[in-house]
PDB file of C-alpha atoms in Angstrom:
ATOM      1  CA  MET A   6     174.405 114.241   1.886  1.00  0.00           C
ATOM      2  CA  ASN A   7     176.205 114.446   5.276  1.00  0.00           C
ATOM      3  CA  VAL A   8     175.802 111.771   8.490  1.00  0.00           C
ATOM      4  CA  LYS A   9     173.262 113.740  10.274  1.00  0.00           C
ATOM      5  CA  GLN A  10     170.864 113.947   7.220  1.00  0.00           C
ATOM      6  CA  VAL A  11     171.304 110.386   6.730  1.00  0.00           C
ATOM      7  CA  LYS A  12     170.429 109.769  10.494  1.00  0.00           C
ATOM      8  CA  ALA A  13     167.381 112.122  10.182  1.00  0.00           C
ATOM      9  CA  PHE A  14     166.011 109.981   7.260  1.00  0.00           C
ATOM     10  CA  LEU A  15     166.554 106.624   8.762  1.00  0.00           C
ATOM     11  CA  ALA A  16     164.975 107.740  12.376  1.00  0.00           C
ATOM     12  CA  VAL A  17     161.831 108.852  10.238  1.00  0.00           C
ATOM     13  CA  ALA A  18     161.768 105.819   7.806  1.00  0.00           C
ATOM     14  CA  GLU A  19     162.077 103.584  10.804  1.00  0.00           C
ATOM     15  CA  SER A  20     159.565 105.056  13.099  1.00  0.00           C
ATOM     16  CA  MET A  21     157.312 106.405  10.524  1.00  0.00           C
ATOM     17  CA  SER A  22     156.872 109.233  12.542  1.00  0.00           C
ATOM     18  CA  PHE A  23     158.306 112.513  12.367  1.00  0.00           C
ATOM     19  CA  ALA A  24     157.628 113.384  16.634  1.00  0.00           C
ATOM     20  CA  SER A  25     159.272 110.140  17.308  1.00  0.00           C
ATOM     21  CA  ALA A  26     162.337 110.448  15.166  1.00  0.00           C
ATOM     22  CA  ALA A  27     162.663 114.279  16.240  1.00  0.00           C
ATOM     23  CA  THR A  28     162.544 113.042  20.058  1.00  0.00           C
ATOM     24  CA  GLN A  29     165.071 110.065  19.164  1.00  0.00           C
ATOM     25  CA  LEU A  30     167.512 112.651  17.890  1.00  0.00           C
ATOM     26  CA  HIS A  31     166.824 115.579  20.334  1.00  0.00           C
ATOM     27  CA  LEU A  32     165.499 117.931  17.287  1.00  0.00           C
ATOM     28  CA  SER A  33     162.670 120.264  16.715  1.00  0.00           C
ATOM     29  CA  GLN A  34     160.153 118.646  14.025  1.00  0.00           C
ATOM     30  CA  PRO A  35     160.812 121.756  11.823  1.00  0.00           C
ATOM     31  CA  ALA A  36     165.020 121.323  12.312  1.00  0.00           C
ATOM     32  CA  LEU A  37     163.777 117.171  11.293  1.00  0.00           C
ATOM     33  CA  SER A  38     161.934 118.354   8.290  1.00  0.00           C
ATOM     34  CA  LEU A  39     164.753 120.673   7.203  1.00  0.00           C
ATOM     35  CA  SER A  40     167.452 118.226   7.176  1.00  0.00           C
ATOM     36  CA  ILE A  41     164.977 115.488   5.354  1.00  0.00           C
ATOM     37  CA  LYS A  42     164.162 118.299   2.704  1.00  0.00           C
ATOM     38  CA  SER A  43     167.867 119.337   2.286  1.00  0.00           C
ATOM     39  CA  LEU A  44     168.490 115.618   2.043  1.00  0.00           C
ATOM     40  CA  GLU A  45     166.022 115.421  -0.897  1.00  0.00           C
ATOM     41  CA  ASP A  46     167.177 118.501  -2.451  1.00  0.00           C
ATOM     42  CA  ASN A  47     170.904 116.927  -2.574  1.00  0.00           C
ATOM     43  CA  LEU A  48     169.752 113.823  -4.357  1.00  0.00           C
ATOM     44  CA  GLY A  49     167.433 115.231  -6.616  1.00  0.00           C
ATOM     45  CA  GLY A  50     164.196 113.772  -5.514  1.00  0.00           C
ATOM     46  CA  LYS A  51     161.328 112.783  -2.848  1.00  0.00           C
ATOM     47  CA  LEU A  52     162.290 109.890  -0.320  1.00  0.00           C
ATOM     48  CA  LEU A  53     159.323 110.589   1.682  1.00  0.00           C
ATOM     49  CA  THR A  54     155.444 111.301   0.959  1.00  0.00           C
ATOM     50  CA  ARG A  55     153.749 112.961   3.746  1.00  0.00           C
ATOM     51  CA  THR A  56     150.121 113.864   4.819  1.00  0.00           C
ATOM     52  CA  THR A  57     148.436 114.978   7.957  1.00  0.00           C
ATOM     53  CA  ARG A  58     147.813 111.468   9.195  1.00  0.00           C
ATOM     54  CA  HIS A  59     150.160 109.251   6.863  1.00  0.00           C
ATOM     55  CA  ILE A  60     154.122 108.867   6.127  1.00  0.00           C
ATOM     56  CA  ALA A  61     155.326 106.607   3.694  1.00  0.00           C
ATOM     57  CA  LEU A  62     158.823 106.045   1.669  1.00  0.00           C
ATOM     58  CA  THR A  63     158.814 106.573  -2.117  1.00  0.00           C
ATOM     59  CA  PRO A  64     160.530 103.709  -4.114  1.00  0.00           C
ATOM     60  CA  GLU A  65     163.534 106.066  -4.057  1.00  0.00           C
ATOM     61  CA  GLY A  66     163.224 105.979  -0.023  1.00  0.00           C
ATOM     62  CA  GLU A  67     162.990 101.929   0.284  1.00  0.00           C
ATOM     63  CA  ALA A  68     166.264 101.566  -1.807  1.00  0.00           C
ATOM     64  CA  LEU A  69     167.885 104.455   0.419  1.00  0.00           C
ATOM     65  CA  VAL A  70     167.185 102.540   3.649  1.00  0.00           C
ATOM     66  CA  PRO A  71     169.521  99.556   3.573  1.00  0.00           C
ATOM     67  CA  LEU A  72     172.387 101.767   2.154  1.00  0.00           C
ATOM     68  CA  ALA A  73     171.660 104.461   4.973  1.00  0.00           C
ATOM     69  CA  ARG A  74     172.201 101.668   7.568  1.00  0.00           C
ATOM     70  CA  ARG A  75     175.321 100.367   6.000  1.00  0.00           C
ATOM     71  CA  LEU A  76     176.523 104.269   5.636  1.00  0.00           C
ATOM     72  CA  LEU A  77     175.792 104.672   9.504  1.00  0.00           C
ATOM     73  CA  ALA A  78     177.123 101.403  10.296  1.00  0.00           C
ATOM     74  CA  GLN A  79     180.636 101.842   8.606  1.00  0.00           C
ATOM     75  CA  TRP A  80     180.781 105.594  10.303  1.00  0.00           C
ATOM     76  CA  GLU A  81     180.099 104.338  13.655  1.00  0.00           C
ATOM     77  CA  ASN A  82     182.762 101.546  13.206  1.00  0.00           C
ATOM     78  CA  ALA A  83     185.453 104.193  11.560  1.00  0.00           C
ATOM     79  CA  GLU A  84     184.578 106.373  14.570  1.00  0.00           C
ATOM     80  CA  ASP A  85     185.076 103.633  17.238  1.00  0.00           C
ATOM     81  CA  GLU A  86     188.230 102.488  15.153  1.00  0.00           C
ATOM     82  CA  MET A  87     190.013 106.252  15.294  1.00  0.00           C
ATOM     83  CA  LYS A  88     189.076 106.372  18.959  1.00  0.00           C
ATOM     84  CA  GLN A  89     190.702 103.162  19.790  1.00  0.00           C
ATOM     85  CA  ARG A  90     193.643 104.295  17.818  1.00  0.00           C
ATOM     86  CA  PHE A  91     194.080 107.477  19.780  1.00  0.00           C
ATOM     87  CA  ALA A  92     193.689 105.737  23.252  1.00  0.00           C
ATOM     88  CA  LEU A  93     196.349 102.963  21.612  1.00  0.00           C
ATOM     89  CA  GLN A  94     193.890 100.338  22.101  1.00  0.00           C
ATOM     90  CA  LEU A  95     194.307  99.362  18.359  1.00  0.00           C
ATOM     91  CA  GLY A  96     197.034  99.929  15.689  1.00  0.00           C
ATOM     92  CA  LYS A  97     200.251  98.552  14.355  1.00  0.00           C
ATOM     93  CA  ILE A  98     204.002 100.028  14.041  1.00  0.00           C
ATOM     94  CA  THR A  99     206.879  98.740  12.400  1.00  0.00           C
ATOM     95  CA  ILE A 100     210.580  99.459  13.553  1.00  0.00           C
ATOM     96  CA  ALA A 101     213.487  99.337  11.484  1.00  0.00           C
ATOM     97  CA  SER A 102     216.369  98.147  13.359  1.00  0.00           C
ATOM     98  CA  MET A 103     219.869  97.199  12.643  1.00  0.00           C
ATOM     99  CA  PRO A 104     220.084  93.595  13.539  1.00  0.00           C
ATOM    100  CA  SER A 105     222.704  94.047  16.366  1.00  0.00           C
ATOM    101  CA  PHE A 106     220.228  95.933  18.375  1.00  0.00           C
ATOM    102  CA  ALA A 107     217.333  94.041  17.363  1.00  0.00           C
ATOM    103  CA  ALA A 108     218.650  90.653  18.730  1.00  0.00           C
ATOM    104  CA  SER A 109     220.119  92.446  21.902  1.00  0.00           C
ATOM    105  CA  LEU A 110     218.296  95.290  23.336  1.00  0.00           C
ATOM    106  CA  LEU A 111     215.116  95.770  21.337  1.00  0.00           C
ATOM    107  CA  PRO A 112     213.174  92.776  23.036  1.00  0.00           C
ATOM    108  CA  LYS A 113     213.266  94.671  26.553  1.00  0.00           C
ATOM    109  CA  ALA A 114     211.684  97.849  25.008  1.00  0.00           C
ATOM    110  CA  ILE A 115     209.070  96.021  23.241  1.00  0.00           C
ATOM    111  CA  ARG A 116     207.993  94.152  26.279  1.00  0.00           C
ATOM    112  CA  ASN A 117     207.772  97.204  28.021  1.00  0.00           C
ATOM    113  CA  TYR A 118     205.384  98.393  25.426  1.00  0.00           C
ATOM    114  CA  HIS A 119     203.352  95.766  25.141  1.00  0.00           C
ATOM    115  CA  ALA A 120     203.043  95.961  29.040  1.00  0.00           C
ATOM    116  CA  SER A 121     201.156  99.165  28.653  1.00  0.00           C
ATOM    117  CA  TYR A 122     199.698  99.033  25.099  1.00  0.00           C
ATOM    118  CA  PRO A 123     198.868  95.210  24.400  1.00  0.00           C
ATOM    119  CA  SER A 124     196.568  95.907  21.611  1.00  0.00           C
ATOM    120  CA  ILE A 125     199.145  97.369  19.821  1.00  0.00           C
ATOM    121  CA  GLN A 126     201.128  95.373  17.283  1.00  0.00           C
ATOM    122  CA  VAL A 127     204.727  95.605  16.861  1.00  0.00           C
ATOM    123  CA  ALA A 128     206.555  94.367  13.553  1.00  0.00           C
ATOM    124  CA  ILE A 129     210.596  94.258  13.476  1.00  0.00           C
ATOM    125  CA  ASP A 130     212.298  94.980  10.288  1.00  0.00           C
ATOM    126  CA  ASP A 131     216.157  93.756  11.327  1.00  0.00           C
ATOM    127  CA  VAL A 132     218.358  95.553   8.018  1.00  0.00           C
ATOM    128  CA  LEU A 133     221.537  96.988   8.043  1.00  0.00           C
ATOM    129  CA  SER A 134     221.888 100.376   9.269  1.00  0.00           C
ATOM    130  CA  ASP A 135     221.969 102.415   6.259  1.00  0.00           C
ATOM    131  CA  VAL A 136     219.085 100.814   5.294  1.00  0.00           C
ATOM    132  CA  VAL A 137     217.362 101.973   8.414  1.00  0.00           C
ATOM    133  CA  VAL A 138     217.705 105.561   7.434  1.00  0.00           C
ATOM    134  CA  GLU A 139     216.267 104.991   4.096  1.00  0.00           C
ATOM    135  CA  MET A 140     212.999 102.821   5.231  1.00  0.00           C
ATOM    136  CA  VAL A 141     212.316 106.068   7.817  1.00  0.00           C
ATOM    137  CA  ARG A 142     212.921 108.623   5.040  1.00  0.00           C
ATOM    138  CA  ASN A 143     210.670 106.749   2.480  1.00  0.00           C
ATOM    139  CA  ASN A 144     208.042 106.678   4.912  1.00  0.00           C
ATOM    140  CA  GLN A 145     208.269 102.749   4.930  1.00  0.00           C
ATOM    141  CA  VAL A 146     208.555 102.797   8.683  1.00  0.00           C
ATOM    142  CA  GLU A 147     208.063 105.507  11.448  1.00  0.00           C
ATOM    143  CA  LEU A 148     210.814 104.604  13.587  1.00  0.00           C
ATOM    144  CA  GLY A 149     214.293 103.391  12.906  1.00  0.00           C
ATOM    145  CA  ILE A 150     217.016 102.482  15.278  1.00  0.00           C
ATOM    146  CA  SER A 151     220.853 102.866  14.169  1.00  0.00           C
ATOM    147  CA  PHE A 152     223.668 104.806  14.575  1.00  0.00           C
ATOM    148  CA  GLU A 153     223.351 108.373  14.468  1.00  0.00           C
ATOM    149  CA  PRO A 154     223.503 109.455  10.683  1.00  0.00           C
ATOM    150  CA  SER A 155     226.093 111.682   9.476  1.00  0.00           C
ATOM    151  CA  ASN A 156     223.344 113.660   7.518  1.00  0.00           C
ATOM    152  CA  LEU A 157     220.116 113.682   8.882  1.00  0.00           C
ATOM    153  CA  VAL A 158     218.433 116.150   6.542  1.00  0.00           C
ATOM    154  CA  ASP A 159     214.847 116.535   7.503  1.00  0.00           C
ATOM    155  CA  LEU A 160     214.773 113.578  10.019  1.00  0.00           C
ATOM    156  CA  SER A 161     215.045 113.600  13.922  1.00  0.00           C
ATOM    157  CA  PHE A 162     217.330 111.983  15.606  1.00  0.00           C
ATOM    158  CA  HIS A 163     216.786 110.807  19.685  1.00  0.00           C
ATOM    159  CA  PRO A 164     220.071 109.323  21.268  1.00  0.00           C
ATOM    160  CA  LEU A 165     219.755 106.234  23.573  1.00  0.00           C
ATOM    161  CA  TYR A 166     223.377 105.720  24.771  1.00  0.00           C
ATOM    162  CA  GLU A 167     227.045 105.766  23.417  1.00  0.00           C
ATOM    163  CA  ASP A 168     228.379 102.442  21.864  1.00  0.00           C
ATOM    164  CA  ARG A 169     232.007 101.576  22.202  1.00  0.00           C
ATOM    165  CA  PHE A 170     233.600  99.261  19.893  1.00  0.00           C
ATOM    166  CA  ILE A 171     235.267  95.893  20.929  1.00  0.00           C
ATOM    167  CA  ALA A 172     237.582  93.571  19.529  1.00  0.00           C
ATOM    168  CA  ILE A 173     236.499  90.001  19.168  1.00  0.00           C
ATOM    169  CA  LEU A 174     238.939  86.985  19.178  1.00  0.00           C
ATOM    170  CA  PRO A 175     238.544  83.251  18.825  1.00  0.00           C
ATOM    171  CA  LYS A 176     239.310  80.945  21.978  1.00  0.00           C
ATOM    172  CA  ASP A 177     243.326  80.810  23.223  1.00  0.00           C
ATOM    173  CA  HIS A 178     244.228  83.589  20.913  1.00  0.00           C
ATOM    174  CA  PRO A 179     247.806  85.078  21.661  1.00  0.00           C
ATOM    175  CA  LEU A 180     246.012  88.782  22.516  1.00  0.00           C
ATOM    176  CA  GLU A 181     243.481  87.181  24.941  1.00  0.00           C
ATOM    177  CA  THR A 182     245.449  88.065  28.153  1.00  0.00           C
ATOM    178  CA  GLN A 183     245.568  91.636  27.386  1.00  0.00           C
ATOM    179  CA  GLU A 184     243.045  93.652  29.216  1.00  0.00           C
ATOM    180  CA  THR A 185     242.507  96.176  26.013  1.00  0.00           C
ATOM    181  CA  ILE A 186     243.829  95.429  22.703  1.00  0.00           C
ATOM    182  CA  ALA A 187     245.616  98.172  20.316  1.00  0.00           C
ATOM    183  CA  TRP A 188     244.764  98.308  16.783  1.00  0.00           C
ATOM    184  CA  GLN A 189     248.046  97.838  15.947  1.00  0.00           C
ATOM    185  CA  ALA A 190     248.289  94.704  17.796  1.00  0.00           C
ATOM    186  CA  LEU A 191     245.078  93.285  16.366  1.00  0.00           C
ATOM    187  CA  LEU A 192     245.831  93.922  12.467  1.00  0.00           C
ATOM    188  CA  GLU A 193     248.778  91.599  12.828  1.00  0.00           C
ATOM    189  CA  TYR A 194     246.445  88.742  12.167  1.00  0.00           C
ATOM    190  CA  ASP A 195     243.559  88.203   9.750  1.00  0.00           C
ATOM    191  CA  PHE A 196     241.047  90.805   9.821  1.00  0.00           C
ATOM    192  CA  ILE A 197     237.359  90.000   9.428  1.00  0.00           C
ATOM    193  CA  THR A 198     234.478  92.792   8.831  1.00  0.00           C
ATOM    194  CA  LEU A 199     231.507  93.804   7.173  1.00  0.00           C
ATOM    195  CA  GLN A 200     231.276  94.216   3.367  1.00  0.00           C
ATOM    196  CA  ARG A 201     230.488  97.278   1.886  1.00  0.00           C
ATOM    197  CA  PRO A 202     228.306  99.389   1.836  1.00  0.00           C
ATOM    198  CA  SER A 203     228.141  99.424   5.966  1.00  0.00           C
ATOM    199  CA  SER A 204     228.158 101.843   8.184  1.00  0.00           C
ATOM    200  CA  VAL A 205     230.188 100.106  10.710  1.00  0.00           C
ATOM    201  CA  ARG A 206     233.114  99.211   8.161  1.00  0.00           C
ATOM    202  CA  THR A 207     233.132 102.905   7.457  1.00  0.00           C
ATOM    203  CA  MET A 208     233.406 103.832  10.901  1.00  0.00           C
ATOM    204  CA  ILE A 209     236.379 101.619  11.059  1.00  0.00           C
ATOM    205  CA  GLU A 210     237.886 102.786   7.659  1.00  0.00           C
ATOM    206  CA  ASN A 211     237.750 106.394   8.557  1.00  0.00           C
ATOM    207  CA  THR A 212     238.939 105.991  12.149  1.00  0.00           C
ATOM    208  CA  LEU A 213     241.791 104.089  11.331  1.00  0.00           C
ATOM    209  CA  GLN A 214     242.694 106.556   8.284  1.00  0.00           C
ATOM    210  CA  GLU A 215     242.657 109.537  10.357  1.00  0.00           C
ATOM    211  CA  ALA A 216     244.696 107.523  12.912  1.00  0.00           C
ATOM    212  CA  GLY A 217     247.487 106.566   9.878  1.00  0.00           C
ATOM    213  CA  ILE A 218     246.754 102.887  10.237  1.00  0.00           C
ATOM    214  CA  GLU A 219     246.541 100.726   7.304  1.00  0.00           C
ATOM    215  CA  LEU A 220     243.796  98.530   7.197  1.00  0.00           C
ATOM    216  CA  ASN A 221     244.119  95.077   5.102  1.00  0.00           C
ATOM    217  CA  VAL A 222     240.881  93.116   5.238  1.00  0.00           C
ATOM    218  CA  ALA A 223     241.252  89.172   4.877  1.00  0.00           C
ATOM    219  CA  PHE A 224     237.382  87.965   4.828  1.00  0.00           C
ATOM    220  CA  ASP A 225     233.948  89.755   4.706  1.00  0.00           C
ATOM    221  CA  ALA A 226     230.440  88.889   5.416  1.00  0.00           C
ATOM    222  CA  HIS A 227     227.125  90.756   5.143  1.00  0.00           C
ATOM    223  CA  GLN A 228     226.035  90.252   8.716  1.00  0.00           C
ATOM    224  CA  LEU A 229     227.913  90.628  12.041  1.00  0.00           C
ATOM    225  CA  ALA A 230     226.514  87.553  13.145  1.00  0.00           C
ATOM    226  CA  THR A 231     228.393  86.073   9.975  1.00  0.00           C
ATOM    227  CA  VAL A 232     231.596  87.977  11.092  1.00  0.00           C
ATOM    228  CA  GLY A 233     231.303  86.627  14.864  1.00  0.00           C
ATOM    229  CA  ARG A 234     230.664  83.168  13.557  1.00  0.00           C
ATOM    230  CA  MET A 235     233.953  83.116  11.545  1.00  0.00           C
ATOM    231  CA  VAL A 236     235.971  84.899  14.391  1.00  0.00           C
ATOM    232  CA  SER A 237     234.708  81.981  16.747  1.00  0.00           C
ATOM    233  CA  GLU A 238     236.049  79.352  14.041  1.00  0.00           C
ATOM    234  CA  GLY A 239     239.538  80.845  14.241  1.00  0.00           C
ATOM    235  CA  MET A 240     239.394  82.316  10.629  1.00  0.00           C
ATOM    236  CA  GLY A 241     240.728  85.555  12.401  1.00  0.00           C
ATOM    237  CA  VAL A 242     239.914  88.640  14.637  1.00  0.00           C
ATOM    238  CA  ALA A 243     237.420  91.789  14.148  1.00  0.00           C
ATOM    239  CA  VAL A 244     236.171  94.744  15.775  1.00  0.00           C
ATOM    240  CA  VAL A 245     232.242  95.239  16.253  1.00  0.00           C
ATOM    241  CA  PRO A 246     229.953  97.326  17.920  1.00  0.00           C
ATOM    242  CA  ALA A 247     229.287  96.241  21.747  1.00  0.00           C
ATOM    243  CA  LEU A 248     226.192  95.630  21.040  1.00  0.00           C
ATOM    244  CA  CYS A 249     227.364  92.505  19.677  1.00  0.00           C
ATOM    245  CA  ARG A 250     229.205  91.362  22.832  1.00  0.00           C
ATOM    246  CA  GLN A 251     226.695  88.575  24.146  1.00  0.00           C
ATOM    247  CA  GLN A 252     225.938  87.397  20.827  1.00  0.00           C
ATOM    248  CA  ALA A 253     229.885  87.005  20.495  1.00  0.00           C
ATOM    249  CA  ILE A 254     230.649  85.446  23.826  1.00  0.00           C
ATOM    250  CA  GLU A 255     227.381  83.087  22.967  1.00  0.00           C
ATOM    251  CA  GLN A 256     229.526  82.072  19.799  1.00  0.00           C
ATOM    252  CA  GLY A 257     232.286  81.299  21.824  1.00  0.00           C
ATOM    253  CA  ALA A 258     234.467  84.530  21.122  1.00  0.00           C
ATOM    254  CA  ILE A 259     236.599  86.586  23.249  1.00  0.00           C
ATOM    255  CA  CYS A 260     235.797  90.118  23.583  1.00  0.00           C
ATOM    256  CA  ARG A 261     238.305  92.963  24.558  1.00  0.00           C
ATOM    257  CA  PRO A 262     237.714  97.009  24.426  1.00  0.00           C
ATOM    258  CA  VAL A 263     239.899  98.115  21.475  1.00  0.00           C
ATOM    259  CA  ILE A 264     242.126 101.217  21.910  1.00  0.00           C
ATOM    260  CA  GLU A 265     244.337 103.686  20.094  1.00  0.00           C
ATOM    261  CA  PRO A 266     242.292 104.695  18.694  1.00  0.00           C
ATOM    262  CA  GLU A 267     238.924 103.777  20.232  1.00  0.00           C
ATOM    263  CA  ILE A 268     235.568 104.048  18.250  1.00  0.00           C
ATOM    264  CA  ARG A 269     232.390 105.189  19.929  1.00  0.00           C
ATOM    265  CA  ARG A 270     229.200 106.191  18.140  1.00  0.00           C
ATOM    266  CA  ARG A 271     225.745 107.219  19.509  1.00  0.00           C
ATOM    267  CA  VAL A 272     222.859 104.866  19.131  1.00  0.00           C
ATOM    268  CA  GLY A 273     219.162 106.237  18.754  1.00  0.00           C
ATOM    269  CA  VAL A 274     216.076 106.510  17.077  1.00  0.00           C
ATOM    270  CA  ILE A 275     215.726 107.940  13.729  1.00  0.00           C
ATOM    271  CA  CYS A 276     212.277 109.352  12.954  1.00  0.00           C
ATOM    272  CA  GLN A 277     210.158 112.053  11.361  1.00  0.00           C
ATOM    273  CA  PRO A 278     209.401 115.282  13.691  1.00  0.00           C
ATOM    274  CA  ARG A 279     207.334 113.816  16.632  1.00  0.00           C
ATOM    275  CA  SER A 280     204.335 115.912  15.266  1.00  0.00           C
ATOM    276  CA  ASN A 281     204.410 113.820  12.495  1.00  0.00           C
ATOM    277  CA  LEU A 282     204.065 110.483  14.464  1.00  0.00           C
ATOM    278  CA  SER A 283     201.041 108.338  14.986  1.00  0.00           C
ATOM    279  CA  ILE A 284     200.223 108.245  18.612  1.00  0.00           C
ATOM    280  CA  ALA A 285     201.516 104.393  18.703  1.00  0.00           C
ATOM    281  CA  ALA A 286     204.611 105.464  17.316  1.00  0.00           C
ATOM    282  CA  ALA A 287     205.156 108.551  19.517  1.00  0.00           C
ATOM    283  CA  ALA A 288     204.498 106.185  22.474  1.00  0.00           C
ATOM    284  CA  MET A 289     206.934 103.473  21.257  1.00  0.00           C
ATOM    285  CA  LEU A 290     209.491 106.628  21.108  1.00  0.00           C
ATOM    286  CA  ASP A 291     208.779 107.323  24.624  1.00  0.00           C
ATOM    287  CA  VAL A 292     209.222 103.908  25.907  1.00  0.00           C
ATOM    288  CA  LEU A 293     212.562 103.593  23.902  1.00  0.00           C
ATOM    289  CA  ILE A 294     213.940 106.587  25.472  1.00  0.00           C
ATOM    290  CA  ASN A 295     212.810 106.048  28.798  1.00  0.00           C
ATOM    291  CA  THR A 296     214.577 102.474  28.646  1.00  0.00           C
ATOM    292  CA  TYR A 297     217.782 103.182  27.493  1.00  0.00           C
ATOM    293  CA  ALA A 298     218.427 106.574  27.339  1.00  0.00           C
TER     294      ALA A 298
END
């Protein structure tokens, strides 16, 4: 049973005329009759009785009429929904983003996207950068925003910009007068960072190890916002992505570039190959690139 056969049957059942139904469907009467016969053959019995002057529905035909109407309505709804999705008039996308990006830069891109595609719903999962990659790889989300992973395997990475890590200090800290702060000078004070596993902590540890600098951690936390609050309360100093600058300033911390060595890392969109993305997700990828890259 196919849609054309169901439409043909319903047109005859509602008009009780092969001539009227054929005109309505833009078919010849022989083609219409063949479609009805194919439907009957597929279902295993007669749906209509026909004489030279009269057409009637069999009991099975009567039973099929409401079913056929529901089927066609569902088919038309499905067709309409898919057309809307391809026209970006309907749909939903979820973006996994590291919290520092979600809280600072992402809202601008979402605003731009919503201005162009107001009917598409956008949901944000703010999770640690390592979790972002796994959510994309496991098809939990189509788009993820994070630092560039060391091992992409089958995923794509679209760079948006390069982030340079900064030192954050409490107000009135002895290092506040310096325009840039060297790691050796910074680590003379209690150091606060993220808990393992964290890509930010891994970057800090690897960079300092390569420079031959020993890292002693006084306090660690699960979120960068907590690290910033601990610094602003005078518990120590920290190094965070520049993404956190505005949040750190709002918390009352002082921000300075950290040098000797610097830590730079690309931030971008992680996703499956573009050909595997939904129309809505591909449009969001373009908006992100156009907004930040």
